[in-house]
């Protein structure tokens, strides 16, 4: 097989793009396309390996093929899994570790992608979204590809007597791509994670191999100028995708064509001699370590962020994370990958290696089982306490008021007598609804009934927006909001309380115009409308920070977990809401930023000992109930 250092250069570019995206470096949000490059590369290399073996021997030694894949990939993966699990168990309370390591048994068996598709989502479980093995979904996709690709190639090879292998694979890639586009439209999250929606990318790499193998195309059959031009165009497609795409797109769908075609062109037009700079020693060095870099970067970045360190550009903690990732990758490549791949341990008999591999995986699964259970007879005070903080929520979340993204049905929760002379309505997302326990006391029985209409992550702004957790435009939010506005008059409200987070990615014009379009009909229905602007986020997990500080022997003080982010953005959004409210005489804007973060400093715990945040952004119900008098004063304009 020809030496292709340019492919190592492609690996280097792909892994750097992924790391830039996960480190949230501005401008590189689309760096996730690096994974698409890896898929096309794998398709090219694995197809070539299998086709050459079949042509040489007339058969495929599948057992040997799978053992080679295990030798190459499993040892480094297990080292990262064990090291990350130990770090999490040492740094976080057991109840938090269980959430952060939820995918551990699936990552160890290359089924992480299935876990992330099938898991039951909890809107308020932020830690589950910070799973340190989230990135292993792509490894699951690759391993599942390895399982079926040899069999598919054998089938296409047998069918080659009727249709050439190259044409058969082309047709198969086109059909698989169309299936992926349709799948992405209807179920974007599962299409992102599932192998069948990605297999066309592997197939595209296989098509490139067959074209090059024909001897009539590829770098050796084209002028040097054309070869360099195609490589440059391919690189521009990949880099351009990383710069222009972002997390607001439904992906993969047809957008995945851009980086995939770019990777295919670069592989097709390159060779060991015509590398267009991709064979630079530095790129090759990074490419050699790309697997270890990929394995380590996400746990390192995630854990440092969970510990409360700022990870944005210009912060030393980000550079620490990147440096630590590089050092760990260098270590695992030298002492784990190479020995099992090309050095001493690579000569282990297959049975011996498989026995050791099975024992190691079982050990990881045993650790995962331990982490995922808390024996009911064992009570850890700090574990119980952090659990009580996280579940310190308004009573409405034990009632069917909020269906999140599941459907757009209007399901009000009503507090107070039906015949109360006055009705107040709370219309809000989860940030607005967190004030419920205060509002239900201000607008209390018997004179008032309070109707709660809430939908998590649904802005009370008449603008469509992309919701990353469902992978598409949040149409359910718009449908629900319109249904609510159509039914509001039937409640005959005297007061309507409107609340949203300030973190939605709207422009100034969208905030003002979208809010105005909601206030228009509402202001005609109610005598009084109160718009509650969003509260600041803490920037890190509050309960986890408090517990870690206490485990270190510190006393519970208000200075132990203080957010460093500015509250200016939240005041700005309150200003946009005030601008929208000026057209209506009966609309008041209530800005609670100083109530939650006095002096612009957000604390996880008050000097009085009251915990403020139950995660990184939602307030505890205890804190809200402790501020009823102050909220009543704000409602009165004081």
Coordinates of C-alpha atoms in Angstrom, one line a residue:
X1 CA 0.0 0.0 0.0
X2 CA 1.4 3.4 -1.0
X3 CA 2.5 5.7 1.8
X4 CA 0.0 8.6 2.3
X5 CA 1.4 11.1 4.8
X6 CA -1.1 13.6 3.4
X7 CA -3.9 11.5 5.0
X8 CA -2.2 12.0 8.4
X9 CA -2.3 15.7 7.6
X10 CA -6.0 15.4 7.0
X11 CA -6.4 13.7 10.3
X12 CA -4.6 16.6 12.0
X13 CA -6.9 19.1 10.4
X14 CA -10.0 17.1 11.3
X15 CA -9.1 16.7 15.0
X16 CA -8.0 20.3 15.4
X17 CA -11.3 21.5 14.0
X18 CA -13.2 19.3 16.5
X19 CA -11.2 20.6 19.4
X20 CA -11.7 24.2 18.3
X21 CA -15.4 23.6 18.2
X22 CA -15.6 21.9 21.6
X23 CA -13.4 24.5 23.2
X24 CA -15.9 27.1 21.8
X25 CA -13.2 29.2 20.1
X26 CA -15.1 32.0 18.3
X27 CA -15.6 31.4 14.6
X28 CA -15.1 27.7 14.7
X29 CA -18.5 26.5 15.9
X30 CA -18.8 24.3 12.8
X31 CA -15.6 22.4 13.6
X32 CA -17.7 19.4 14.3
X33 CA -17.3 18.7 10.5
X34 CA -14.0 17.2 11.5
X35 CA -15.9 14.1 12.4
X36 CA -17.3 13.9 8.8
X37 CA -13.7 14.0 7.5
X38 CA -12.8 11.1 9.8
X39 CA -15.7 9.1 8.5
X40 CA -14.7 9.6 4.8
X41 CA -11.1 8.7 5.6
X42 CA -12.2 5.5 7.4
X43 CA -14.3 4.5 4.5
X44 CA -11.4 5.0 2.1
X45 CA -8.9 3.1 4.2
X46 CA -11.1 0.2 5.4
X47 CA -12.5 -0.3 1.9
X48 CA -9.0 -0.5 0.5
X49 CA -7.8 -2.9 3.1
X50 CA -10.8 -5.3 2.5
X51 CA -10.7 -5.1 -1.3
X52 CA -7.0 -5.8 -1.4
X53 CA -7.4 -8.8 0.9
X54 CA -10.3 -10.2 -1.1
X55 CA -8.4 -9.8 -4.4
X56 CA -5.3 -11.5 -2.9
X57 CA -7.0 -14.4 -1.1
X58 CA -10.5 -14.7 -2.6
X59 CA -12.0 -14.3 0.8
X60 CA -12.1 -12.0 3.9
X61 CA -10.6 -13.1 7.2
X62 CA -13.2 -11.2 9.3
X63 CA -11.9 -12.5 12.7
X64 CA -8.5 -11.1 12.0
X65 CA -9.9 -7.9 10.7
X66 CA -11.9 -7.3 13.9
X67 CA -8.9 -8.2 16.1
X68 CA -6.8 -5.6 14.2
X69 CA -9.4 -3.0 14.8
X70 CA -9.6 -3.9 18.5
X71 CA -5.8 -3.7 18.9
X72 CA -5.8 -0.3 17.2
X73 CA -8.7 1.3 19.1
X74 CA -9.5 -0.4 22.4
X75 CA -6.5 0.0 24.6
X76 CA -6.3 3.8 24.4
X77 CA -10.1 4.0 24.8
X78 CA -10.0 2.0 28.0
X79 CA -7.2 4.1 29.4
X80 CA -9.2 7.3 28.8
X81 CA -12.4 5.7 30.2
X82 CA -10.8 4.5 33.4
X83 CA -8.8 7.7 34.0
X84 CA -11.8 9.9 33.4
X85 CA -14.0 7.8 35.6
X86 CA -11.5 8.0 38.5
X87 CA -11.2 11.8 38.1
X88 CA -14.9 12.3 38.2
X89 CA -15.4 10.0 41.2
X90 CA -12.6 11.9 43.0
X91 CA -13.8 15.4 42.2
X92 CA -17.6 15.1 42.4
X93 CA -20.2 13.8 44.8
X94 CA -21.4 10.3 43.9
X95 CA -24.9 11.5 42.9
X96 CA -23.3 13.9 40.4
X97 CA -20.7 11.4 39.2
X98 CA -23.6 9.1 38.3
X99 CA -24.9 11.7 35.9
X100 CA -21.6 12.7 34.4
X101 CA -20.5 9.1 33.8
X102 CA -23.9 7.9 32.6
X103 CA -22.7 6.7 29.3
X104 CA -19.6 4.8 30.6
X105 CA -20.8 1.3 30.0
X106 CA -21.9 2.2 26.5
X107 CA -18.7 4.0 25.7
X108 CA -16.8 0.9 26.7
X109 CA -18.9 -1.2 24.3
X110 CA -19.0 1.2 21.4
X111 CA -22.7 1.8 21.7
X112 CA -22.5 5.4 23.1
X113 CA -24.3 6.8 20.0
X114 CA -27.3 4.5 20.8
X115 CA -27.3 5.7 24.4
X116 CA -27.4 9.4 23.5
X117 CA -30.3 8.8 21.1
X118 CA -32.4 6.5 23.4
X119 CA -31.7 8.1 26.8
X120 CA -34.7 9.7 28.5
X121 CA -34.1 13.5 28.5
X122 CA -34.7 15.5 31.6
X123 CA -34.8 19.3 30.9
X124 CA -33.3 20.2 34.3
X125 CA -30.6 17.5 34.3
X126 CA -27.7 19.7 33.2
X127 CA -25.0 17.3 34.3
X128 CA -26.3 14.6 32.0
X129 CA -25.6 17.1 29.1
X130 CA -22.0 17.3 30.4
X131 CA -21.4 13.6 30.0
X132 CA -17.6 13.2 29.8
X133 CA -18.0 10.5 27.1
X134 CA -20.3 12.3 24.8
X135 CA -17.7 12.4 22.1
X136 CA -17.5 8.6 22.0
X137 CA -20.7 8.6 19.9
X138 CA -18.5 8.9 16.8
X139 CA -16.4 5.9 17.9
X140 CA -19.6 3.9 18.2
X141 CA -20.6 4.9 14.6
X142 CA -17.2 3.8 13.3
X143 CA -17.2 0.4 15.1
X144 CA -20.8 -0.3 13.9
X145 CA -19.6 0.5 10.4
X146 CA -16.7 -2.0 10.8
X147 CA -19.2 -4.7 11.7
X148 CA -21.4 -4.4 8.6
X149 CA -19.1 -2.9 5.9
X150 CA -17.2 -6.2 5.1
X151 CA -20.5 -8.0 4.7
X152 CA -21.9 -5.2 2.5
X153 CA -18.8 -5.2 0.3
X154 CA -19.0 -9.0 0.0
X155 CA -22.6 -8.6 -1.2
X156 CA -21.7 -5.9 -3.7
X157 CA -18.8 -8.0 -4.9
X158 CA -21.0 -11.0 -5.5
X159 CA -23.5 -8.7 -7.4
X160 CA -20.6 -7.3 -9.5
X161 CA -21.4 -9.9 -12.2
X162 CA -24.5 -7.9 -12.9
X163 CA -23.3 -4.4 -12.1
X164 CA -19.8 -3.2 -11.5
X165 CA -18.7 -2.8 -7.9
X166 CA -17.9 0.8 -8.4
X167 CA -21.3 1.6 -9.9
X168 CA -23.1 -0.5 -7.3
X169 CA -21.3 1.4 -4.5
X170 CA -22.1 4.7 -6.1
X171 CA -25.8 3.9 -6.3
X172 CA -25.7 2.7 -2.7
X173 CA -24.0 5.9 -1.5
X174 CA -26.6 8.0 -3.3
X175 CA -29.5 6.1 -1.8
X176 CA -28.0 6.2 1.7
X177 CA -27.4 9.9 1.4
X178 CA -31.0 10.6 0.4
X179 CA -32.1 8.4 3.3
X180 CA -29.9 10.5 5.6
X181 CA -31.4 13.8 4.4
X182 CA -35.0 12.5 5.0
X183 CA -34.0 11.1 8.3
X184 CA -32.4 14.4 9.3
X185 CA -35.6 16.3 8.4
X186 CA -37.8 14.1 10.6
X187 CA -35.5 13.0 13.5
X188 CA -32.4 15.2 13.5
X189 CA -31.0 14.0 16.8
X190 CA -31.1 10.3 15.9
X191 CA -29.8 11.1 12.4
X192 CA -26.8 12.9 13.9
X193 CA -25.9 10.0 16.1
X194 CA -26.9 6.9 14.2
X195 CA -24.6 4.9 11.9
X196 CA -27.2 4.3 9.1
X197 CA -27.5 8.1 8.6
X198 CA -23.7 8.4 8.3
X199 CA -22.8 5.3 6.4
X200 CA -23.0 7.1 3.0
X201 CA -19.9 9.1 4.2
X202 CA -17.9 5.9 4.7
X203 CA -19.3 4.7 1.3
X204 CA -18.0 7.9 -0.3
X205 CA -14.6 7.1 0.9
X206 CA -14.9 3.6 -0.5
X207 CA -15.9 5.0 -3.9
X208 CA -12.8 7.2 -3.9
X209 CA -10.7 4.0 -3.3
X210 CA -12.3 2.2 -6.2
X211 CA -11.8 5.1 -8.6
X212 CA -8.1 5.3 -7.6
X213 CA -7.7 1.6 -7.8
X214 CA -9.0 1.6 -11.4
X215 CA -5.8 3.3 -12.5
X216 CA -7.7 5.7 -14.6
X217 CA -8.1 8.4 -12.0
X218 CA -6.4 9.7 -8.9
X219 CA -3.4 11.9 -8.5
X220 CA -1.1 9.7 -10.6
X221 CA -3.4 10.1 -13.6
X222 CA -3.9 13.8 -13.5
X223 CA -1.6 16.9 -14.0
X224 CA 0.1 18.2 -11.0
X225 CA -1.7 21.5 -11.3
X226 CA -5.1 19.8 -11.3
X227 CA -4.1 17.6 -8.3
X228 CA -3.1 20.6 -6.2
X229 CA -6.2 22.5 -7.3
X230 CA -8.5 19.7 -6.2
X231 CA -6.7 19.3 -2.9
X232 CA -7.0 23.0 -2.3
X233 CA -10.7 23.1 -3.2
X234 CA -11.3 20.1 -0.9
X235 CA -9.5 21.9 2.0
X236 CA -11.4 25.1 1.4
X237 CA -14.7 23.1 1.6
X238 CA -13.7 21.6 4.9
X239 CA -12.4 24.8 6.4
X240 CA -15.2 26.8 5.0
X241 CA -17.7 24.4 6.5
X242 CA -16.1 24.8 9.9
X243 CA -16.3 28.6 9.6
X244 CA -19.8 28.9 8.1
X245 CA -21.8 26.1 9.7
X246 CA -22.8 26.2 13.3
X247 CA -25.0 24.5 15.9
X248 CA -28.1 26.3 14.6
X249 CA -28.3 24.0 11.6
X250 CA -30.1 20.7 11.3
X251 CA -27.3 18.3 10.7
X252 CA -26.1 16.1 9.0
X253 CA -28.6 16.3 6.1
X254 CA -27.4 17.9 2.9
X255 CA -25.0 20.2 4.8
X256 CA -22.8 17.2 5.4
X257 CA -22.0 17.0 1.7
X258 CA -19.7 20.0 2.0
X259 CA -17.0 18.6 4.3
X260 CA -17.5 15.0 3.0
X261 CA -17.0 16.0 -0.7
X262 CA -14.0 18.1 0.5
X263 CA -12.5 15.1 2.2
X264 CA -13.2 12.9 -0.8
X265 CA -11.5 15.4 -3.2
X266 CA -8.4 15.7 -1.0
X267 CA -8.0 11.9 -0.8
X268 CA -8.7 11.4 -4.5
X269 CA -6.2 14.1 -5.7
X270 CA -3.4 13.4 -3.2
X271 CA -0.7 10.9 -2.9
X272 CA 2.6 10.4 -1.1
X273 CA 4.3 12.9 -3.5
X274 CA 1.6 15.4 -4.2
X275 CA 0.5 16.4 -0.7
X276 CA -0.1 20.1 -1.2
X277 CA 1.5 20.8 2.2
X278 CA -0.6 18.2 4.0
X279 CA 2.5 16.0 4.5
X280 CA 4.3 18.7 6.6
X281 CA 6.0 17.0 9.5
X282 CA 4.0 19.0 12.1
X283 CA 0.7 18.0 10.5
X284 CA 1.8 14.4 10.2
X285 CA 2.9 14.4 13.9
X286 CA -0.5 15.7 15.0
X287 CA -2.3 13.3 12.7
X288 CA -0.4 10.3 14.2
X289 CA -1.8 11.4 17.6
X290 CA -5.2 12.4 16.3
X291 CA -7.0 9.4 17.9
X292 CA -5.5 10.1 21.4
X293 CA -6.2 13.8 21.0
X294 CA -9.8 13.1 20.1
X295 CA -10.2 10.7 23.1
X296 CA -8.7 13.1 25.7
X297 CA -9.9 16.5 24.6
X298 CA -13.6 16.2 25.6
X299 CA -13.1 14.8 29.1
X300 CA -10.5 17.4 29.9
X301 CA -12.5 20.4 28.6
X302 CA -15.7 19.2 30.2
X303 CA -14.2 18.5 33.6
X304 CA -12.3 21.8 33.8
X305 CA -15.6 23.6 32.9
X306 CA -17.6 21.6 35.4
X307 CA -15.1 22.6 38.1
X308 CA -16.2 26.2 37.5
X309 CA -13.2 27.5 35.5
X310 CA -13.9 30.0 32.6
X311 CA -13.2 28.2 29.3
X312 CA -13.5 31.1 26.9
X313 CA -10.7 32.6 24.8
X314 CA -8.2 34.6 26.8
X315 CA -8.7 32.5 29.9
X316 CA -5.7 30.6 31.2
X317 CA -7.9 27.6 32.0
X318 CA -8.6 27.0 28.3
X319 CA -4.9 27.0 27.5
X320 CA -4.4 24.6 30.5
X321 CA -7.1 22.3 29.1
X322 CA -5.5 22.3 25.6
X323 CA -2.0 21.7 27.0
X324 CA -3.2 18.9 29.2
X325 CA -5.0 17.3 26.3
X326 CA -1.8 17.4 24.2
X327 CA 0.3 15.9 27.0
X328 CA -2.1 13.1 27.7
X329 CA -2.4 12.4 24.0
X330 CA 1.4 12.2 23.7
X331 CA 1.5 9.8 26.7
X332 CA -1.3 7.5 25.5
X333 CA 0.1 7.4 21.9
X334 CA 3.6 6.5 23.0
X335 CA 2.8 4.1 25.8
X336 CA -0.6 2.7 24.9
X337 CA -1.4 3.1 21.2
X338 CA 2.0 2.2 19.7
X339 CA 2.8 -0.8 21.8
X340 CA -0.5 -2.6 20.9
X341 CA -0.4 -1.3 17.3
X342 CA 3.1 -1.6 16.0
X343 CA 5.4 -2.5 18.9
X344 CA 5.9 -5.2 21.5
X345 CA 2.4 -5.9 22.5
X346 CA 1.2 -6.1 18.9
X347 CA 2.6 -9.7 18.7
X348 CA 0.3 -11.0 21.4
X349 CA -1.6 -14.0 20.1
X350 CA -5.2 -13.0 19.1
X351 CA -6.7 -15.3 21.8
X352 CA -4.5 -13.8 24.5
X353 CA -5.3 -10.2 23.4
X354 CA -9.0 -10.9 23.2
X355 CA -9.1 -12.5 26.6
X356 CA -7.3 -9.5 28.1
X357 CA -9.6 -7.1 26.2
X358 CA -12.7 -8.8 27.5
X359 CA -11.4 -8.8 31.0
X360 CA -10.6 -5.1 30.8
X361 CA -14.0 -4.2 29.4
X362 CA -15.7 -6.2 32.1
X363 CA -13.7 -4.3 34.7
X364 CA -14.8 -1.0 33.2
X365 CA -18.4 -2.2 33.2
X366 CA -18.0 -3.2 36.9
X367 CA -16.8 0.3 37.7
X368 CA -19.7 1.7 35.7
X369 CA -22.2 -0.4 37.6
X370 CA -20.7 0.8 40.9
X371 CA -21.0 4.4 39.9
X372 CA -24.6 4.1 38.6
X373 CA -26.0 2.8 41.9
X374 CA -26.2 4.3 45.4
X375 CA -27.1 1.6 47.8
X376 CA -30.2 2.6 49.7
X377 CA -28.8 1.6 53.0
X378 CA -25.9 4.0 52.7
X379 CA -26.6 7.6 53.5
X380 CA -24.0 10.2 52.6
X381 CA -25.0 13.6 54.1
X382 CA -23.5 15.7 51.4
X383 CA -25.0 13.4 48.7
X384 CA -28.4 13.8 50.2
X385 CA -27.9 17.6 50.5
X386 CA -26.8 18.2 46.9
X387 CA -29.8 16.0 45.8
X388 CA -32.1 18.2 47.9
X389 CA -30.7 21.3 46.2
X390 CA -31.2 20.0 42.7
X391 CA -34.8 19.0 43.5
X392 CA -35.6 22.3 45.1
X393 CA -38.1 23.2 42.4
X394 CA -41.6 24.7 42.3
X395 CA -44.5 22.4 42.9
X396 CA -45.6 23.0 39.3
X397 CA -42.9 20.6 38.1
X398 CA -44.7 17.7 39.8
X399 CA -47.8 18.6 37.8
X400 CA -48.6 18.3 34.1
X401 CA -48.1 22.0 33.3
X402 CA -45.0 21.6 31.1
X403 CA -44.7 19.1 28.3
X404 CA -41.4 20.6 27.1
X405 CA -40.9 19.7 23.4
X406 CA -43.1 16.6 23.3
X407 CA -46.3 18.4 22.2
X408 CA -48.1 21.7 21.9
X409 CA -51.2 21.0 24.0
X410 CA -52.1 23.7 26.4
X411 CA -52.3 22.1 29.9
X412 CA -52.8 24.8 32.6
X413 CA -52.2 24.2 36.3
X414 CA -54.7 26.2 38.4
X415 CA -54.1 27.4 42.0
X416 CA -56.9 28.9 44.0
X417 CA -60.7 28.7 43.8
X418 CA -62.5 28.6 40.5
X419 CA -64.9 31.3 41.7
X420 CA -62.1 33.7 42.8
X421 CA -63.0 37.3 41.8
X422 CA -59.6 37.8 40.2
X423 CA -57.4 35.7 37.9
X424 CA -53.6 36.0 37.3
X425 CA -51.8 34.1 34.6
X426 CA -48.2 33.1 34.6
X427 CA -47.0 32.6 31.0
X428 CA -43.4 31.6 31.0
X429 CA -40.5 29.3 30.1
X430 CA -38.6 27.6 32.9
X431 CA -36.7 30.8 33.9
X432 CA -39.9 32.8 34.2
X433 CA -41.7 29.9 35.9
X434 CA -39.1 29.7 38.6
X435 CA -40.8 32.7 40.2
X436 CA -44.1 30.7 40.7
X437 CA -43.8 30.3 44.4
X438 CA -43.5 34.0 44.9
X439 CA -46.4 34.9 42.5
X440 CA -48.7 32.3 44.1
X441 CA -48.3 34.1 47.4
X442 CA -48.7 37.6 46.0
X443 CA -51.8 36.5 44.0
X444 CA -53.2 34.3 46.7
X445 CA -56.6 32.8 47.5
X446 CA -59.3 33.5 48.2
X447 CA -59.2 36.7 46.2
X448 CA -57.0 35.3 43.4
X449 CA -56.6 32.2 41.4
X450 CA -53.3 31.7 39.5
X451 CA -53.2 29.9 36.2
X452 CA -49.8 28.6 35.2
X453 CA -49.0 28.1 31.5
X454 CA -45.3 27.1 31.0
X455 CA -43.1 25.4 28.4
X456 CA -39.4 24.9 29.1
X457 CA -37.0 26.6 26.7
X458 CA -39.9 28.3 25.0
X459 CA -39.3 32.1 24.6
X460 CA -42.2 34.4 25.1
X461 CA -41.0 36.2 22.0
X462 CA -42.7 35.8 18.6
X463 CA -39.6 34.5 16.8
X464 CA -38.7 31.1 15.6
X465 CA -35.3 29.8 16.7
X466 CA -33.1 26.7 16.5
X467 CA -33.2 24.5 19.7
X468 CA -29.9 22.4 19.9
X469 CA -31.4 19.8 22.2
X470 CA -33.9 18.7 19.6
X471 CA -31.7 19.5 16.6
X472 CA -34.2 21.7 14.7
X473 CA -36.4 24.8 14.8
X474 CA -38.5 24.7 18.0
X475 CA -41.8 24.7 16.1
X476 CA -43.6 23.1 19.1
X477 CA -42.9 26.3 21.0
X478 CA -44.5 28.5 18.4
X479 CA -47.5 26.3 18.1
X480 CA -48.0 26.2 21.8
X481 CA -47.5 29.9 22.2
X482 CA -50.1 30.6 19.5
X483 CA -52.5 28.2 21.1
X484 CA -52.1 29.8 24.5
X485 CA -52.7 33.3 23.1
X486 CA -55.9 32.1 21.5
X487 CA -57.1 30.7 24.8
X488 CA -56.0 33.5 27.2
X489 CA -59.2 35.5 26.9
X490 CA -61.3 32.5 28.2
X491 CA -59.6 32.8 31.6
X492 CA -60.7 36.5 31.9
X493 CA -57.3 37.5 33.5
X494 CA -56.8 40.7 35.4
X495 CA -53.1 40.3 35.5
X496 CA -50.7 38.4 33.1
X497 CA -47.2 37.7 34.2
X498 CA -44.8 37.0 31.2
X499 CA -41.3 35.6 31.8
X500 CA -38.4 34.4 29.6
X501 CA -34.7 33.7 29.9
X502 CA -32.4 36.3 28.6
X503 CA -30.1 33.8 26.9
X504 CA -32.0 33.2 23.7
X505 CA -29.9 34.1 20.7
X506 CA -32.1 36.9 19.3
X507 CA -30.9 40.1 17.8
X508 CA -31.9 43.4 19.3
X509 CA -34.6 43.9 16.7
X510 CA -36.0 40.3 17.3
X511 CA -36.2 40.9 21.0
X512 CA -38.0 44.2 20.6
X513 CA -40.3 43.3 17.7
X514 CA -41.0 39.7 18.8
X515 CA -41.9 40.8 22.3
X516 CA -44.1 43.6 21.0
X517 CA -46.0 41.1 18.9
X518 CA -46.8 39.0 22.0
X519 CA -47.6 42.0 24.2
X520 CA -50.1 43.4 21.6
X521 CA -52.9 40.8 22.1
X522 CA -52.0 40.2 25.8
X523 CA -52.3 43.9 26.7
X524 CA -55.8 44.0 25.3
X525 CA -56.9 41.0 27.4
X526 CA -55.6 41.9 30.8
X527 CA -55.8 45.1 32.9
X528 CA -52.1 44.7 33.7
X529 CA -49.2 42.9 32.2
X530 CA -45.9 42.3 34.0
X531 CA -42.9 41.2 31.9
X532 CA -40.2 39.6 34.1
X533 CA -36.8 39.7 32.4
X534 CA -34.4 36.8 32.6
X535 CA -32.0 36.2 35.5
X536 CA -28.3 35.8 35.0
X537 CA -26.6 32.4 34.9
X538 CA -24.0 31.4 37.5
X539 CA -21.6 30.1 34.8
X540 CA -21.0 26.8 36.6
X541 CA -22.9 24.1 38.5
X542 CA -23.7 25.8 41.9
X543 CA -24.5 22.7 44.1
X544 CA -21.4 20.8 42.8
X545 CA -19.1 23.7 43.5
X546 CA -20.5 24.1 47.1
X547 CA -20.1 20.4 47.9
X548 CA -16.5 20.3 46.5
X549 CA -15.6 23.3 48.6
X550 CA -17.1 21.7 51.7
X551 CA -15.3 18.4 51.0
X552 CA -12.1 20.4 50.9
X553 CA -12.7 21.3 54.6
X554 CA -14.1 24.8 54.0
X555 CA -17.1 26.2 55.8
X556 CA -20.2 27.2 53.9
X557 CA -19.7 30.9 53.0
X558 CA -21.0 33.2 50.4
X559 CA -17.6 33.7 48.9
X560 CA -16.8 30.1 48.0
X561 CA -18.6 29.9 44.7
X562 CA -19.0 33.3 43.0
X563 CA -19.7 33.7 39.3
X564 CA -17.3 35.8 37.3
X565 CA -19.5 36.6 34.2
X566 CA -20.8 40.1 33.7
X567 CA -24.5 40.8 34.2
X568 CA -24.5 43.5 31.6
X569 CA -26.1 41.3 29.0
X570 CA -29.1 40.7 31.2
X571 CA -29.7 44.4 31.8
X572 CA -29.5 44.9 28.1
X573 CA -32.2 42.3 27.5
X574 CA -34.4 44.0 30.2
X575 CA -33.8 47.2 28.2
X576 CA -35.1 45.6 25.0
X577 CA -38.2 44.4 26.8
X578 CA -38.8 47.9 28.2
X579 CA -38.4 49.3 24.7
X580 CA -41.1 46.9 23.5
X581 CA -43.4 47.7 26.4
X582 CA -43.4 51.5 25.8
X583 CA -46.2 51.2 23.3
X584 CA -48.5 49.8 25.9
X585 CA -49.8 51.8 28.9
X586 CA -50.6 48.7 31.0
X587 CA -47.3 46.9 30.6
X588 CA -44.6 46.9 33.3
X589 CA -41.1 45.4 33.1
X590 CA -39.7 43.8 36.2
X591 CA -35.9 43.4 36.2
X592 CA -34.8 41.0 38.9
X593 CA -31.0 41.0 38.1
X594 CA -30.0 42.9 41.2
X595 CA -32.3 40.8 43.3
X596 CA -30.4 37.6 42.2
X597 CA -26.9 39.0 41.7
X598 CA -26.6 42.2 43.8
X599 CA -23.8 44.4 42.7
X600 CA -23.4 42.3 39.5
X601 CA -22.0 39.3 41.4
X602 CA -23.8 36.0 41.3
X603 CA -23.3 33.7 44.3
X604 CA -24.2 30.1 44.6
X605 CA -25.0 30.6 48.3
X606 CA -26.0 33.7 50.3
X607 CA -24.4 34.9 53.6
X608 CA -27.5 33.6 55.3
X609 CA -26.8 30.1 54.0
X610 CA -29.6 30.0 51.5
X611 CA -28.5 28.3 48.2
X612 CA -29.4 30.5 45.3
X613 CA -28.9 28.2 42.2
X614 CA -30.1 24.6 41.9
X615 CA -27.9 24.2 38.8
X616 CA -26.0 26.8 36.7
X617 CA -29.0 28.9 35.8
X618 CA -32.2 28.0 37.7
X619 CA -33.0 29.5 41.1
X620 CA -33.8 27.3 44.0
X621 CA -37.4 27.5 45.2
X622 CA -36.2 28.2 48.7
X623 CA -34.4 31.4 47.4
X624 CA -37.5 32.5 45.5
X625 CA -39.8 32.0 48.6
X626 CA -37.4 33.9 50.8
X627 CA -37.8 36.9 48.5
X628 CA -41.6 37.2 48.3
X629 CA -41.7 40.6 50.1
X630 CA -39.1 42.0 47.8
X631 CA -40.8 40.7 44.7
X632 CA -44.1 42.1 45.9
X633 CA -42.3 45.5 46.3
X634 CA -41.0 45.3 42.7
X635 CA -44.5 44.5 41.4
X636 CA -45.7 47.5 43.2
X637 CA -43.1 49.6 41.5
X638 CA -41.0 50.1 44.6

